[in-house]
Amino acid sequence: MASQLARRLLTGAVAAPVVVILIREGGPYLAAFVALLLAVAVYELAAGMGLGLRDPVPWLAAAGAAAMVAVALIDDVPTAWPFTAALIAVVATPAVEEGWAARRGGGARPLATAYTRTASGIVALAYVGWLGSYFILLRELDQGLEWLLLAAFSVMAADTGAYAVGSLGGVHKLAPRISPGKTLEGAAGGLAFGFAAVVLINLLLPDLQQPFWKMALLGLVLPAVAVIGDLTGSVVKRALQVKDFSHLVPGHGGVLDRLDSLLLGVPTVYFFVQWFVL
């Protein structure tokens, strides 16, 4: 556990400056990075659901995720447009394949798998692509730089706090059917670390400086959402019977393992800003 924690902290220390630079740059640089991450995460999820590289469904879902990120940079074009187009393409794929196979005198995949493949593509598109587009939507708001930095590092603090406290002193299981390694002590550590991060980052970023009551409210909500996001990823992995979505990120597993808390946390900050700040 100690060596795994050290690997997680080392990976975070290497990745953090890159994340800060890209968030500061924003625009197409951040969008390209987010689009790449989401495309990889879509493939990880689709692969866990049994869809391979030759299957067009994960490619369509990944393209839809990247398109939503690109459109999020354009004020007068809603992200619902690429989402709808990708959704139509995913849903129509089995019918198109069957029609094409019939014209060639053969059979496509078994019809019984059509809905399974379609559902897998829709889940990947909505869970990863739609929620992931809020990375750019949040960055494009007034003071979006500061809010996205706060969201990213507060969620990371909650994740790291939960893992560290749970690994070093966790006893009581949080949700053993979902993730035997997660503990109540770890969840409490995540909530505490996350709350402290929200409050401190608000003080450290001079262009933010929101009233304490607002940040205290966000400090209570955001870490809780991050914990739920982490559990959501664990539910998916448990259902797919995989330990990690991949091994691309040392100490963390796959890209989606690293993003699961952020996919729920960043939209939470976006709507908090819309409702309580703007």
PDB file of C-alpha atoms in Angstrom:
ATOM      1  CA  MET A   1       0.000   0.000   0.000  1.00  0.00           C
ATOM      2  CA  ALA A   2       2.803   2.422   0.866  1.00  0.00           C
ATOM      3  CA  SER A   3       4.584   1.799  -2.454  1.00  0.00           C
ATOM      4  CA  GLN A   4       1.316   2.198  -4.369  1.00  0.00           C
ATOM      5  CA  LEU A   5       0.646   5.477  -2.568  1.00  0.00           C
ATOM      6  CA  ALA A   6       4.158   6.652  -3.435  1.00  0.00           C
ATOM      7  CA  ARG A   7       3.576   5.841  -7.118  1.00  0.00           C
ATOM      8  CA  ARG A   8       0.298   7.754  -7.081  1.00  0.00           C
ATOM      9  CA  LEU A   9       1.934  10.789  -5.483  1.00  0.00           C
ATOM     10  CA  LEU A  10       4.863  10.661  -7.939  1.00  0.00           C
ATOM     11  CA  THR A  11       2.516  10.461 -10.918  1.00  0.00           C
ATOM     12  CA  GLY A  12       0.527  13.372  -9.520  1.00  0.00           C
ATOM     13  CA  ALA A  13       3.680  15.431  -8.989  1.00  0.00           C
ATOM     14  CA  VAL A  14       4.718  14.884 -12.608  1.00  0.00           C
ATOM     15  CA  ALA A  15       1.259  15.478 -14.060  1.00  0.00           C
ATOM     16  CA  ALA A  16       0.295  18.508 -11.963  1.00  0.00           C
ATOM     17  CA  PRO A  17       2.560  21.073 -13.719  1.00  0.00           C
ATOM     18  CA  VAL A  18       1.367  19.867 -17.126  1.00  0.00           C
ATOM     19  CA  VAL A  19      -2.265  20.181 -16.029  1.00  0.00           C
ATOM     20  CA  VAL A  20      -1.673  23.694 -14.666  1.00  0.00           C
ATOM     21  CA  ILE A  21       0.024  24.845 -17.877  1.00  0.00           C
ATOM     22  CA  LEU A  22      -2.743  23.461 -20.087  1.00  0.00           C
ATOM     23  CA  ILE A  23      -5.501  24.932 -17.925  1.00  0.00           C
ATOM     24  CA  ARG A  24      -3.736  28.307 -17.982  1.00  0.00           C
ATOM     25  CA  GLU A  25      -3.413  28.180 -21.765  1.00  0.00           C
ATOM     26  CA  GLY A  26      -7.000  27.067 -22.264  1.00  0.00           C
ATOM     27  CA  GLY A  27      -8.443  27.339 -25.765  1.00  0.00           C
ATOM     28  CA  PRO A  28      -7.465  24.750 -28.380  1.00  0.00           C
ATOM     29  CA  TYR A  29      -4.497  23.456 -26.361  1.00  0.00           C
ATOM     30  CA  LEU A  30      -6.608  22.418 -23.404  1.00  0.00           C
ATOM     31  CA  ALA A  31      -9.397  21.229 -25.704  1.00  0.00           C
ATOM     32  CA  ALA A  32      -7.026  18.980 -27.664  1.00  0.00           C
ATOM     33  CA  PHE A  33      -5.655  17.488 -24.443  1.00  0.00           C
ATOM     34  CA  VAL A  34      -9.132  16.898 -22.989  1.00  0.00           C
ATOM     35  CA  ALA A  35     -10.381  15.432 -26.288  1.00  0.00           C
ATOM     36  CA  LEU A  36      -7.462  12.980 -26.299  1.00  0.00           C
ATOM     37  CA  LEU A  37      -8.076  11.963 -22.680  1.00  0.00           C
ATOM     38  CA  LEU A  38     -11.792  11.459 -23.282  1.00  0.00           C
ATOM     39  CA  ALA A  39     -11.216   9.452 -26.468  1.00  0.00           C
ATOM     40  CA  VAL A  40      -8.851   7.132 -24.589  1.00  0.00           C
ATOM     41  CA  ALA A  41     -11.308   6.880 -21.687  1.00  0.00           C
ATOM     42  CA  VAL A  42     -14.145   6.027 -24.098  1.00  0.00           C
ATOM     43  CA  TYR A  43     -12.048   3.241 -25.584  1.00  0.00           C
ATOM     44  CA  GLU A  44     -11.115   1.933 -22.117  1.00  0.00           C
ATOM     45  CA  LEU A  45     -14.771   1.769 -21.145  1.00  0.00           C
ATOM     46  CA  ALA A  46     -15.824   0.261 -24.460  1.00  0.00           C
ATOM     47  CA  ALA A  47     -13.058  -2.333 -24.285  1.00  0.00           C
ATOM     48  CA  GLY A  48     -14.200  -3.296 -20.793  1.00  0.00           C
ATOM     49  CA  MET A  49     -17.678  -3.782 -22.241  1.00  0.00           C
ATOM     50  CA  GLY A  50     -16.283  -6.174 -24.866  1.00  0.00           C
ATOM     51  CA  LEU A  51     -16.094  -3.818 -27.861  1.00  0.00           C
ATOM     52  CA  GLY A  52     -12.855  -4.163 -29.817  1.00  0.00           C
ATOM     53  CA  LEU A  53     -10.871  -1.879 -32.104  1.00  0.00           C
ATOM     54  CA  ARG A  54     -12.680  -3.183 -35.182  1.00  0.00           C
ATOM     55  CA  ASP A  55     -16.065  -2.247 -33.801  1.00  0.00           C
ATOM     56  CA  PRO A  56     -17.263   1.148 -35.123  1.00  0.00           C
ATOM     57  CA  VAL A  57     -19.341   1.917 -31.997  1.00  0.00           C
ATOM     58  CA  PRO A  58     -16.443   2.987 -29.698  1.00  0.00           C
ATOM     59  CA  TRP A  59     -14.912   5.007 -32.531  1.00  0.00           C
ATOM     60  CA  LEU A  60     -18.183   6.865 -33.042  1.00  0.00           C
ATOM     61  CA  ALA A  61     -18.505   7.453 -29.301  1.00  0.00           C
ATOM     62  CA  ALA A  62     -14.902   8.700 -29.101  1.00  0.00           C
ATOM     63  CA  ALA A  63     -15.480  11.006 -32.085  1.00  0.00           C
ATOM     64  CA  GLY A  64     -18.627  12.342 -30.419  1.00  0.00           C
ATOM     65  CA  ALA A  65     -16.732  13.024 -27.189  1.00  0.00           C
ATOM     66  CA  ALA A  66     -13.974  14.887 -29.061  1.00  0.00           C
ATOM     67  CA  ALA A  67     -16.556  16.854 -31.055  1.00  0.00           C
ATOM     68  CA  MET A  68     -18.367  17.960 -27.901  1.00  0.00           C
ATOM     69  CA  VAL A  69     -15.088  19.240 -26.486  1.00  0.00           C
ATOM     70  CA  ALA A  70     -14.369  21.171 -29.689  1.00  0.00           C
ATOM     71  CA  VAL A  71     -17.875  22.660 -29.825  1.00  0.00           C
ATOM     72  CA  ALA A  72     -17.631  23.692 -26.158  1.00  0.00           C
ATOM     73  CA  LEU A  73     -15.156  26.354 -27.313  1.00  0.00           C
ATOM     74  CA  ILE A  74     -17.790  27.942 -29.564  1.00  0.00           C
ATOM     75  CA  ASP A  75     -20.312  30.075 -27.695  1.00  0.00           C
ATOM     76  CA  ASP A  76     -23.099  29.957 -30.284  1.00  0.00           C
ATOM     77  CA  VAL A  77     -23.042  26.188 -30.930  1.00  0.00           C
ATOM     78  CA  PRO A  78     -24.450  23.988 -28.123  1.00  0.00           C
ATOM     79  CA  THR A  79     -22.736  20.716 -27.239  1.00  0.00           C
ATOM     80  CA  ALA A  80     -26.102  18.992 -27.728  1.00  0.00           C
ATOM     81  CA  TRP A  81     -25.501  19.121 -31.488  1.00  0.00           C
ATOM     82  CA  PRO A  82     -22.481  16.771 -31.670  1.00  0.00           C
ATOM     83  CA  PHE A  83     -23.938  14.661 -28.864  1.00  0.00           C
ATOM     84  CA  THR A  84     -27.140  14.160 -30.865  1.00  0.00           C
ATOM     85  CA  ALA A  85     -25.230  13.393 -34.076  1.00  0.00           C
ATOM     86  CA  ALA A  86     -23.000  10.840 -32.327  1.00  0.00           C
ATOM     87  CA  LEU A  87     -26.010   9.326 -30.562  1.00  0.00           C
ATOM     88  CA  ILE A  88     -27.823   8.855 -33.875  1.00  0.00           C
ATOM     89  CA  ALA A  89     -24.704   7.283 -35.398  1.00  0.00           C
ATOM     90  CA  VAL A  90     -24.246   4.856 -32.493  1.00  0.00           C
ATOM     91  CA  VAL A  91     -27.910   3.843 -32.444  1.00  0.00           C
ATOM     92  CA  ALA A  92     -28.029   3.386 -36.234  1.00  0.00           C
ATOM     93  CA  THR A  93     -24.815   1.376 -36.532  1.00  0.00           C
ATOM     94  CA  PRO A  94     -26.302  -2.135 -36.032  1.00  0.00           C
ATOM     95  CA  ALA A  95     -29.050  -1.487 -38.609  1.00  0.00           C
ATOM     96  CA  VAL A  96     -26.554  -0.104 -41.144  1.00  0.00           C
ATOM     97  CA  GLU A  97     -24.232  -3.065 -40.600  1.00  0.00           C
ATOM     98  CA  GLU A  98     -27.073  -5.539 -41.066  1.00  0.00           C
ATOM     99  CA  GLY A  99     -28.257  -3.848 -44.250  1.00  0.00           C
ATOM    100  CA  TRP A 100     -24.735  -3.781 -45.646  1.00  0.00           C
ATOM    101  CA  ALA A 101     -24.159  -7.434 -44.763  1.00  0.00           C
ATOM    102  CA  ALA A 102     -27.477  -8.438 -46.389  1.00  0.00           C
ATOM    103  CA  ARG A 103     -26.500  -6.724 -49.661  1.00  0.00           C
ATOM    104  CA  ARG A 104     -23.286  -8.736 -49.686  1.00  0.00           C
ATOM    105  CA  GLY A 105     -25.172 -11.956 -49.070  1.00  0.00           C
ATOM    106  CA  GLY A 106     -23.861 -12.596 -45.565  1.00  0.00           C
ATOM    107  CA  GLY A 107     -24.806 -11.972 -41.939  1.00  0.00           C
ATOM    108  CA  ALA A 108     -23.501  -9.290 -39.661  1.00  0.00           C
ATOM    109  CA  ARG A 109     -23.055  -9.743 -35.930  1.00  0.00           C
ATOM    110  CA  PRO A 110     -25.791 -11.670 -34.077  1.00  0.00           C
ATOM    111  CA  LEU A 111     -28.870  -9.479 -33.741  1.00  0.00           C
ATOM    112  CA  ALA A 112     -29.066 -10.306 -30.030  1.00  0.00           C
ATOM    113  CA  THR A 113     -25.904  -8.258 -29.467  1.00  0.00           C
ATOM    114  CA  ALA A 114     -27.216  -5.140 -31.230  1.00  0.00           C
ATOM    115  CA  TYR A 115     -28.795  -3.550 -28.175  1.00  0.00           C
ATOM    116  CA  THR A 116     -25.830  -4.485 -25.984  1.00  0.00           C
ATOM    117  CA  ARG A 117     -23.411  -2.753 -28.343  1.00  0.00           C
ATOM    118  CA  THR A 118     -25.697   0.251 -28.744  1.00  0.00           C
ATOM    119  CA  ALA A 119     -26.163   0.598 -24.980  1.00  0.00           C
ATOM    120  CA  SER A 120     -22.402   0.346 -24.445  1.00  0.00           C
ATOM    121  CA  GLY A 121     -21.781   3.112 -26.950  1.00  0.00           C
ATOM    122  CA  ILE A 122     -24.463   5.360 -25.445  1.00  0.00           C
ATOM    123  CA  VAL A 123     -23.088   4.877 -21.924  1.00  0.00           C
ATOM    124  CA  ALA A 124     -19.545   5.684 -23.080  1.00  0.00           C
ATOM    125  CA  LEU A 125     -20.739   8.718 -25.042  1.00  0.00           C
ATOM    126  CA  ALA A 126     -22.841  10.165 -22.213  1.00  0.00           C
ATOM    127  CA  TYR A 127     -20.733   9.203 -19.189  1.00  0.00           C
ATOM    128  CA  VAL A 128     -17.348  10.132 -20.618  1.00  0.00           C
ATOM    129  CA  GLY A 129     -18.091  12.478 -23.518  1.00  0.00           C
ATOM    130  CA  TRP A 130     -21.000  14.576 -22.263  1.00  0.00           C
ATOM    131  CA  LEU A 131     -19.730  14.950 -18.707  1.00  0.00           C
ATOM    132  CA  GLY A 132     -16.172  15.463 -19.969  1.00  0.00           C
ATOM    133  CA  SER A 133     -17.244  18.408 -22.130  1.00  0.00           C
ATOM    134  CA  TYR A 134     -17.816  20.375 -18.904  1.00  0.00           C
ATOM    135  CA  PHE A 135     -14.027  20.659 -18.536  1.00  0.00           C
ATOM    136  CA  ILE A 136     -14.106  23.134 -21.407  1.00  0.00           C
ATOM    137  CA  LEU A 137     -17.491  24.666 -20.546  1.00  0.00           C
ATOM    138  CA  LEU A 138     -16.180  25.501 -17.067  1.00  0.00           C
ATOM    139  CA  ARG A 139     -12.912  26.905 -18.439  1.00  0.00           C
ATOM    140  CA  GLU A 140     -14.830  29.185 -20.811  1.00  0.00           C
ATOM    141  CA  LEU A 141     -16.812  30.843 -17.999  1.00  0.00           C
ATOM    142  CA  ASP A 142     -15.782  34.144 -16.398  1.00  0.00           C
ATOM    143  CA  GLN A 143     -12.835  33.314 -14.106  1.00  0.00           C
ATOM    144  CA  GLY A 144     -12.939  29.856 -15.689  1.00  0.00           C
ATOM    145  CA  LEU A 145      -9.196  29.443 -15.242  1.00  0.00           C
ATOM    146  CA  GLU A 146      -9.475  29.763 -11.471  1.00  0.00           C
ATOM    147  CA  TRP A 147     -12.614  27.643 -11.203  1.00  0.00           C
ATOM    148  CA  LEU A 148     -11.186  24.795 -13.277  1.00  0.00           C
ATOM    149  CA  LEU A 149      -7.958  24.831 -11.257  1.00  0.00           C
ATOM    150  CA  LEU A 150     -10.009  24.707  -8.072  1.00  0.00           C
ATOM    151  CA  ALA A 151     -12.176  21.863  -9.373  1.00  0.00           C
ATOM    152  CA  ALA A 152      -9.262  19.771 -10.626  1.00  0.00           C
ATOM    153  CA  PHE A 153      -7.015  20.103  -7.600  1.00  0.00           C
ATOM    154  CA  SER A 154      -9.776  19.878  -5.007  1.00  0.00           C
ATOM    155  CA  VAL A 155     -10.997  16.618  -6.546  1.00  0.00           C
ATOM    156  CA  MET A 156      -7.413  15.355  -6.722  1.00  0.00           C
ATOM    157  CA  ALA A 157      -6.935  16.297  -3.068  1.00  0.00           C
ATOM    158  CA  ALA A 158     -10.105  14.423  -2.127  1.00  0.00           C
ATOM    159  CA  ASP A 159      -8.986  11.347  -4.083  1.00  0.00           C
ATOM    160  CA  THR A 160      -5.487  11.414  -2.612  1.00  0.00           C
ATOM    161  CA  GLY A 161      -6.762  12.037   0.920  1.00  0.00           C
ATOM    162  CA  ALA A 162      -9.220   9.160   0.654  1.00  0.00           C
ATOM    163  CA  TYR A 163      -6.564   6.795  -0.658  1.00  0.00           C
ATOM    164  CA  ALA A 164      -3.914   7.852   1.868  1.00  0.00           C
ATOM    165  CA  VAL A 165      -6.141   7.722   4.948  1.00  0.00           C
ATOM    166  CA  GLY A 166      -7.846   4.535   3.807  1.00  0.00           C
ATOM    167  CA  SER A 167      -4.552   2.802   3.014  1.00  0.00           C
ATOM    168  CA  LEU A 168      -2.796   3.791   6.206  1.00  0.00           C
ATOM    169  CA  GLY A 169      -5.633   3.584   8.721  1.00  0.00           C
ATOM    170  CA  GLY A 170      -8.819   2.336   7.102  1.00  0.00           C
ATOM    171  CA  VAL A 171     -10.722  -0.345   9.033  1.00  0.00           C
ATOM    172  CA  HIS A 172     -14.467  -0.080   8.403  1.00  0.00           C
ATOM    173  CA  LYS A 173     -15.587  -0.978   4.886  1.00  0.00           C
ATOM    174  CA  LEU A 174     -17.495   1.681   2.968  1.00  0.00           C
ATOM    175  CA  ALA A 175     -19.111  -0.446   0.243  1.00  0.00           C
ATOM    176  CA  PRO A 176     -17.542  -3.923   0.213  1.00  0.00           C
ATOM    177  CA  ARG A 177     -19.641  -5.218  -2.682  1.00  0.00           C
ATOM    178  CA  ILE A 178     -18.476  -2.336  -4.861  1.00  0.00           C
ATOM    179  CA  SER A 179     -14.870  -1.900  -3.735  1.00  0.00           C
ATOM    180  CA  PRO A 180     -13.502  -3.948  -0.812  1.00  0.00           C
ATOM    181  CA  GLY A 181     -10.545  -1.585  -0.422  1.00  0.00           C
ATOM    182  CA  LYS A 182     -12.549   1.560   0.255  1.00  0.00           C
ATOM    183  CA  THR A 183     -13.241   2.422   3.885  1.00  0.00           C
ATOM    184  CA  LEU A 184     -15.291   4.888   5.894  1.00  0.00           C
ATOM    185  CA  GLU A 185     -12.061   6.319   7.276  1.00  0.00           C
ATOM    186  CA  GLY A 186     -10.806   6.856   3.728  1.00  0.00           C
ATOM    187  CA  ALA A 187     -14.044   8.564   2.705  1.00  0.00           C
ATOM    188  CA  ALA A 188     -13.791  10.855   5.752  1.00  0.00           C
ATOM    189  CA  GLY A 189     -10.207  11.659   4.796  1.00  0.00           C
ATOM    190  CA  GLY A 190     -11.295  12.486   1.265  1.00  0.00           C
ATOM    191  CA  LEU A 191     -14.024  14.809   2.528  1.00  0.00           C
ATOM    192  CA  ALA A 192     -11.597  16.570   4.883  1.00  0.00           C
ATOM    193  CA  PHE A 193      -8.804  16.937   2.312  1.00  0.00           C
ATOM    194  CA  GLY A 194     -11.264  18.108  -0.317  1.00  0.00           C
ATOM    195  CA  PHE A 195     -12.856  20.696   1.966  1.00  0.00           C
ATOM    196  CA  ALA A 196      -9.457  22.053   2.960  1.00  0.00           C
ATOM    197  CA  ALA A 197      -8.376  22.233  -0.697  1.00  0.00           C
ATOM    198  CA  VAL A 198     -11.467  24.211  -1.751  1.00  0.00           C
ATOM    199  CA  VAL A 199     -11.025  26.744   1.053  1.00  0.00           C
ATOM    200  CA  LEU A 200      -7.252  27.100   0.614  1.00  0.00           C
ATOM    201  CA  ILE A 201      -7.334  27.371  -3.180  1.00  0.00           C
ATOM    202  CA  ASN A 202      -9.953  30.109  -2.887  1.00  0.00           C
ATOM    203  CA  LEU A 203      -7.562  32.025  -0.624  1.00  0.00           C
ATOM    204  CA  LEU A 204      -4.511  31.379  -2.801  1.00  0.00           C
ATOM    205  CA  LEU A 205      -6.062  32.502  -6.088  1.00  0.00           C
ATOM    206  CA  PRO A 206      -6.357  36.316  -5.849  1.00  0.00           C
ATOM    207  CA  ASP A 207      -8.819  36.559  -8.759  1.00  0.00           C
ATOM    208  CA  LEU A 208     -11.263  34.201  -7.055  1.00  0.00           C
ATOM    209  CA  GLN A 209     -11.680  35.286  -3.400  1.00  0.00           C
ATOM    210  CA  GLN A 210     -15.301  34.191  -3.000  1.00  0.00           C
ATOM    211  CA  PRO A 211     -17.152  34.655   0.327  1.00  0.00           C
ATOM    212  CA  PHE A 212     -16.338  31.950   2.855  1.00  0.00           C
ATOM    213  CA  TRP A 213     -19.922  30.676   3.096  1.00  0.00           C
ATOM    214  CA  LYS A 214     -20.018  29.951  -0.639  1.00  0.00           C
ATOM    215  CA  MET A 215     -16.724  28.087  -0.599  1.00  0.00           C
ATOM    216  CA  ALA A 216     -17.670  26.238   2.580  1.00  0.00           C
ATOM    217  CA  LEU A 217     -20.797  25.049   0.782  1.00  0.00           C
ATOM    218  CA  LEU A 218     -18.765  23.981  -2.245  1.00  0.00           C
ATOM    219  CA  GLY A 219     -16.209  22.409   0.102  1.00  0.00           C
ATOM    220  CA  LEU A 220     -18.945  20.203   1.550  1.00  0.00           C
ATOM    221  CA  VAL A 221     -20.528  19.265  -1.782  1.00  0.00           C
ATOM    222  CA  LEU A 222     -17.574  18.823  -4.164  1.00  0.00           C
ATOM    223  CA  PRO A 223     -15.570  16.241  -2.142  1.00  0.00           C
ATOM    224  CA  ALA A 224     -18.763  14.249  -1.527  1.00  0.00           C
ATOM    225  CA  VAL A 225     -19.449  14.223  -5.268  1.00  0.00           C
ATOM    226  CA  ALA A 226     -15.834  13.182  -5.874  1.00  0.00           C
ATOM    227  CA  VAL A 227     -16.233  10.227  -3.508  1.00  0.00           C
ATOM    228  CA  ILE A 228     -19.463   9.246  -5.276  1.00  0.00           C
ATOM    229  CA  GLY A 229     -17.708   9.613  -8.643  1.00  0.00           C
ATOM    230  CA  ASP A 230     -14.951   7.278  -7.491  1.00  0.00           C
ATOM    231  CA  LEU A 231     -17.552   4.772  -6.300  1.00  0.00           C
ATOM    232  CA  THR A 232     -19.363   5.096  -9.628  1.00  0.00           C
ATOM    233  CA  GLY A 233     -16.211   4.090 -11.451  1.00  0.00           C
ATOM    234  CA  SER A 234     -15.810   1.173  -9.050  1.00  0.00           C
ATOM    235  CA  VAL A 235     -19.387   0.030  -9.734  1.00  0.00           C
ATOM    236  CA  VAL A 236     -18.680   0.000 -13.470  1.00  0.00           C
ATOM    237  CA  LYS A 237     -15.436  -1.942 -12.986  1.00  0.00           C
ATOM    238  CA  ARG A 238     -17.125  -4.415 -10.663  1.00  0.00           C
ATOM    239  CA  ALA A 239     -19.881  -4.974 -13.221  1.00  0.00           C
ATOM    240  CA  LEU A 240     -17.284  -5.472 -15.967  1.00  0.00           C
ATOM    241  CA  GLN A 241     -15.129  -7.644 -13.667  1.00  0.00           C
ATOM    242  CA  VAL A 242     -11.948  -5.625 -14.196  1.00  0.00           C
ATOM    243  CA  LYS A 243      -9.628  -4.198 -11.548  1.00  0.00           C
ATOM    244  CA  ASP A 244      -8.596  -1.160 -13.598  1.00  0.00           C
ATOM    245  CA  PHE A 245      -9.761   0.195 -16.936  1.00  0.00           C
ATOM    246  CA  SER A 246      -6.143  -0.009 -18.198  1.00  0.00           C
ATOM    247  CA  HIS A 247      -2.585   0.503 -16.951  1.00  0.00           C
ATOM    248  CA  LEU A 248      -1.708   3.720 -18.778  1.00  0.00           C
ATOM    249  CA  VAL A 249      -1.359   5.878 -15.643  1.00  0.00           C
ATOM    250  CA  PRO A 250       1.174   4.505 -13.130  1.00  0.00           C
ATOM    251  CA  GLY A 251      -0.333   4.061  -9.685  1.00  0.00           C
ATOM    252  CA  HIS A 252      -3.829   4.955 -10.876  1.00  0.00           C
ATOM    253  CA  GLY A 253      -4.747   2.392 -13.533  1.00  0.00           C
ATOM    254  CA  GLY A 254      -6.281   3.829 -16.679  1.00  0.00           C
ATOM    255  CA  VAL A 255      -7.256   7.297 -17.832  1.00  0.00           C
ATOM    256  CA  LEU A 256     -10.873   6.660 -16.809  1.00  0.00           C
ATOM    257  CA  ASP A 257      -9.687   5.531 -13.361  1.00  0.00           C
ATOM    258  CA  ARG A 258      -8.162   8.996 -12.985  1.00  0.00           C
ATOM    259  CA  LEU A 259     -11.137  10.843 -14.483  1.00  0.00           C
ATOM    260  CA  ASP A 260     -14.056   9.115 -12.731  1.00  0.00           C
ATOM    261  CA  SER A 261     -14.212  11.609  -9.848  1.00  0.00           C
ATOM    262  CA  LEU A 262     -13.595  14.594 -12.130  1.00  0.00           C
ATOM    263  CA  LEU A 263     -16.377  13.572 -14.512  1.00  0.00           C
ATOM    264  CA  LEU A 264     -18.868  14.238 -11.723  1.00  0.00           C
ATOM    265  CA  GLY A 265     -16.885  16.936  -9.905  1.00  0.00           C
ATOM    266  CA  VAL A 266     -16.273  19.382 -12.755  1.00  0.00           C
ATOM    267  CA  PRO A 267     -19.963  19.632 -13.795  1.00  0.00           C
ATOM    268  CA  THR A 268     -20.773  20.175 -10.103  1.00  0.00           C
ATOM    269  CA  VAL A 269     -18.460  23.197  -9.982  1.00  0.00           C
ATOM    270  CA  TYR A 270     -19.860  24.454 -13.305  1.00  0.00           C
ATOM    271  CA  PHE A 271     -23.424  24.515 -11.982  1.00  0.00           C
ATOM    272  CA  PHE A 272     -22.292  25.904  -8.637  1.00  0.00           C
ATOM    273  CA  VAL A 273     -20.733  28.842 -10.466  1.00  0.00           C
ATOM    274  CA  GLN A 274     -23.851  29.305 -12.597  1.00  0.00           C
ATOM    275  CA  TRP A 275     -26.218  29.241  -9.628  1.00  0.00           C
ATOM    276  CA  PHE A 276     -24.243  30.904  -6.825  1.00  0.00           C
ATOM    277  CA  VAL A 277     -21.621  33.128  -8.482  1.00  0.00           C
ATOM    278  CA  LEU A 278     -22.671  34.455 -11.880  1.00  0.00           C
TER     279      LEU A 278
END
